[in-house]
Coordinates of C-alpha atoms in Angstrom, one line a residue:
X499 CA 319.9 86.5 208.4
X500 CA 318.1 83.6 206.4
X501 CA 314.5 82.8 206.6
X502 CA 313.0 80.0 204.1
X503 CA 309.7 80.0 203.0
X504 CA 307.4 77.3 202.1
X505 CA 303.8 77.3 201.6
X506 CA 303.1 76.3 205.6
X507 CA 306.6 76.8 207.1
X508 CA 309.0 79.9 208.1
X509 CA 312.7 78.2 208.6
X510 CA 314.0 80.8 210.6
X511 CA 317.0 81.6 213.2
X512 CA 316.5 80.9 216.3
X513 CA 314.9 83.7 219.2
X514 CA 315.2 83.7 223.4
X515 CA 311.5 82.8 223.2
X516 CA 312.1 79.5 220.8
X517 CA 313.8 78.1 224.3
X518 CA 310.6 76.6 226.0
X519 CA 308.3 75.1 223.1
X520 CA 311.5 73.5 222.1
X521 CA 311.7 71.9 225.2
X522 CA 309.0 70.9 225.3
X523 CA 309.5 68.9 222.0
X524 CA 312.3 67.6 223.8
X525 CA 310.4 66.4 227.1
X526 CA 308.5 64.2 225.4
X527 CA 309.7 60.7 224.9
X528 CA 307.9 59.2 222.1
X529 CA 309.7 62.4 219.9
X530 CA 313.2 61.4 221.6
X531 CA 312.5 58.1 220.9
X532 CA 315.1 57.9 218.2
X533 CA 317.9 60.5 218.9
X534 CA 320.9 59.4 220.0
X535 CA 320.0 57.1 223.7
X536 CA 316.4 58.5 223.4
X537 CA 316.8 60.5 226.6
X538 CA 314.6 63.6 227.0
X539 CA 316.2 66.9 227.3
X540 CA 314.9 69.8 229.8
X541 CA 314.5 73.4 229.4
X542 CA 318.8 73.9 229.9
X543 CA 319.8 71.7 227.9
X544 CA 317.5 72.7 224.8
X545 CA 318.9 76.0 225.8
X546 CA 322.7 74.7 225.1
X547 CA 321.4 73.0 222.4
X548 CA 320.1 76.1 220.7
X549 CA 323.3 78.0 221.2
X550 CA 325.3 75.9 219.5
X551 CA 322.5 75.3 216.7
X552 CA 322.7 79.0 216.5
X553 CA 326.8 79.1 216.8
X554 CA 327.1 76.3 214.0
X555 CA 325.3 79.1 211.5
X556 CA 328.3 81.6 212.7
X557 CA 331.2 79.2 212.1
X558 CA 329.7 77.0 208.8
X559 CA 327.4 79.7 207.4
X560 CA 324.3 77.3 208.2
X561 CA 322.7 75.1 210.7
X562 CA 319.3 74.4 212.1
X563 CA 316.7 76.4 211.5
X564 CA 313.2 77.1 213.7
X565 CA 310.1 75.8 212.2
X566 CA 307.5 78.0 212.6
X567 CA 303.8 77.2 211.2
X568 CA 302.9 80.4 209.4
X569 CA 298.8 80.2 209.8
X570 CA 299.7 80.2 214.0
X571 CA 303.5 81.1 214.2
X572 CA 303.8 78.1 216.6
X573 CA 307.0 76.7 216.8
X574 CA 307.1 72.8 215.4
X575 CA 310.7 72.3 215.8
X576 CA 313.3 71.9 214.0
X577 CA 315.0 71.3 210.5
X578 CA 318.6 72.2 209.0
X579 CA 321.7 71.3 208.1
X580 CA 324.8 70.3 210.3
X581 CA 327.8 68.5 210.6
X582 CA 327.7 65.1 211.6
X583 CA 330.9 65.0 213.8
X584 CA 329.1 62.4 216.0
X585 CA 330.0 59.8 213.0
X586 CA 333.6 60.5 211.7
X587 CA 333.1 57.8 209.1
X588 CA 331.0 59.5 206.9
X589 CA 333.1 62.9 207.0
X590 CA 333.2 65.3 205.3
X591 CA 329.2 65.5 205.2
X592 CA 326.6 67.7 205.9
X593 CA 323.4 66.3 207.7
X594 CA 320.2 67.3 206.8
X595 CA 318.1 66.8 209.9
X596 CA 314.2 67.2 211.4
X597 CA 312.5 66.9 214.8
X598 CA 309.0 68.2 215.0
X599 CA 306.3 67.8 218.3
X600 CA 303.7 64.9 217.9
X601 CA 301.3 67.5 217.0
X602 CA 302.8 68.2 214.0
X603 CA 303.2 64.1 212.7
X604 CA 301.7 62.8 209.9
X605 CA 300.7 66.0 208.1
X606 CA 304.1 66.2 205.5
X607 CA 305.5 69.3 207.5
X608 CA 309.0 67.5 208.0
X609 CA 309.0 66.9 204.1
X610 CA 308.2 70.3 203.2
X611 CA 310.4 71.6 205.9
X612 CA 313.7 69.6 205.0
X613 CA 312.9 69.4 201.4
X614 CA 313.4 73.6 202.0
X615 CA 316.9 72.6 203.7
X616 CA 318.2 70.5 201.2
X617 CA 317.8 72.8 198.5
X618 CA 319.0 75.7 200.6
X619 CA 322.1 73.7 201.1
X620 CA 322.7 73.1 197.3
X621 CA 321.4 75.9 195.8
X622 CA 322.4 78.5 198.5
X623 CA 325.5 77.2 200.1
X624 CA 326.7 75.2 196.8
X625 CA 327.1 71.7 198.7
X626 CA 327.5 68.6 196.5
X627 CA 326.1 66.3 199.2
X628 CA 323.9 66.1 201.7
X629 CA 323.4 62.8 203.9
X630 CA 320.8 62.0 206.2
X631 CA 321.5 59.4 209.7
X632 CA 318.6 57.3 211.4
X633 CA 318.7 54.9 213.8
X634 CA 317.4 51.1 212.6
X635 CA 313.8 50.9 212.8
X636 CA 313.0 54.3 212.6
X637 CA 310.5 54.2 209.7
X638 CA 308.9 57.2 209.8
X639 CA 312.4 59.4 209.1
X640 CA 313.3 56.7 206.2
X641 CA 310.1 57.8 204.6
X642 CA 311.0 61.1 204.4
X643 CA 314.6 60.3 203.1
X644 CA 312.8 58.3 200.7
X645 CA 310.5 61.5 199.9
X646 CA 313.5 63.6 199.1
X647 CA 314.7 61.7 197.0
X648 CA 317.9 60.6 198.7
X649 CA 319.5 56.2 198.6
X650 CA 320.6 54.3 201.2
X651 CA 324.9 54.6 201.2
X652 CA 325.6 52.6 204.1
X653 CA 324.6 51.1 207.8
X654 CA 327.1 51.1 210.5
X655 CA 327.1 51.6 214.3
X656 CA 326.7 55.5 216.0
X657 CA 330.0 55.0 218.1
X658 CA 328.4 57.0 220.2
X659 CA 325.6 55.3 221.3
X660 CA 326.3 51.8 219.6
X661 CA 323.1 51.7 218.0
X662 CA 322.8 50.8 214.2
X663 CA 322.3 53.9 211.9
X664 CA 321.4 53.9 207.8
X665 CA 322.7 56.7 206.0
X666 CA 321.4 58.1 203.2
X667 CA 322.8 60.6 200.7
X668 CA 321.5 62.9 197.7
X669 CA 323.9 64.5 195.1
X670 CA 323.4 68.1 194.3
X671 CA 321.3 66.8 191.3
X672 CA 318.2 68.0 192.2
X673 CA 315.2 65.5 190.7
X674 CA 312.3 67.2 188.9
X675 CA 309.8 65.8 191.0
X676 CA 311.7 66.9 194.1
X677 CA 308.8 68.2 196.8
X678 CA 308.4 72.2 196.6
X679 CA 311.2 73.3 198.6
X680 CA 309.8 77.1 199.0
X681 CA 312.2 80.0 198.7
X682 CA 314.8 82.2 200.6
X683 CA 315.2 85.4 202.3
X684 CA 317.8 87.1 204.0
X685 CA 317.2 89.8 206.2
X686 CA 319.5 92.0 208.5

């Protein structure tokens, strides 16, 4: 099983016990404000969500990880890698992906965590790309594109929502000034 380490964060598979402080990240709607309609999610669904987060690692050989603040072991959220199916166009691609609770804004932790996941992906699972989808408007995740590194390739329309999306890319050329991306484990 693979755990990442960064100087904060555990990236780690996901446990039974994950299931409620990930809904509660989902129940709020300021943190939903930019996935897919921005509709909040309860307990079940985050449930099915983490099942196939977890079922994407058996059939790909990755997927989302739990983020886990190592001085507390509270669970932040999530980052990872996953296939976009949601936007054909851009297949094939690999997302690279965050969503953290408000608690944990502002403070670099979905830097540090996805900067973990993007070198995971190239290092670990040899990928050549790796994009990354917002919705237009959403600032705050361009930033952290920006951060690691990765261009804008295109802006289109999510089919399946209709609202606009920018995607961004980054080759498996990792930059020298790339944020620390910590290191991996595997276990068990």
């Amino acid at each position: 099983m693979v755990t990442l380490e960064t100087p904060r964060l555990i990236l780690r598979r996901w446990r039974e016990e994950d299931v409620a402080p990930m809904a509660a990240v989902h129940s709020d709607p300021e943190v939903m404000r930019w996935i897919r309609d921005g509709s909040v999610l309860d307990e079940r669904q985050t449930r099915g969500r983490l099942q196939a987060w977890e079922s994407e690692w058996e059939s790909q050989g990755f997927g989302l990880f739990a983020v886990e603040i190592r001085s507390t072991g509270e669970l932040a959220g999530f980052t990872g890698l996953s296939v976009p199916n949601y936007l054909p166009e851009v297949l094939p691609a690999v997302e690279v992906g965050w969503r953290l609770g408000r608690s944990h804004w502002g403070q670099g932790l979905a830097t540090e965590a996805a900067a973990a996941a993007v070198r995971f992906g190239f290092v670990e699972r040899g990928l050549e790309r790796i994009v990354s989808i917002t919705q237009v408007g959403n600032d705050a995740s361009e930033r952290i594109m920006s951060k690691l590194g990765m261009h804008l390739f295109r802006e289109t329309v999510n089919p399946t929502g209709g609202r606009r999306v920018r995607v961004f890319e980054l080759s498996s050329r990792i930059e020298p000034d790339a944020p620390p991306a910590g290191r991996a484990r595997t276990s068990g």
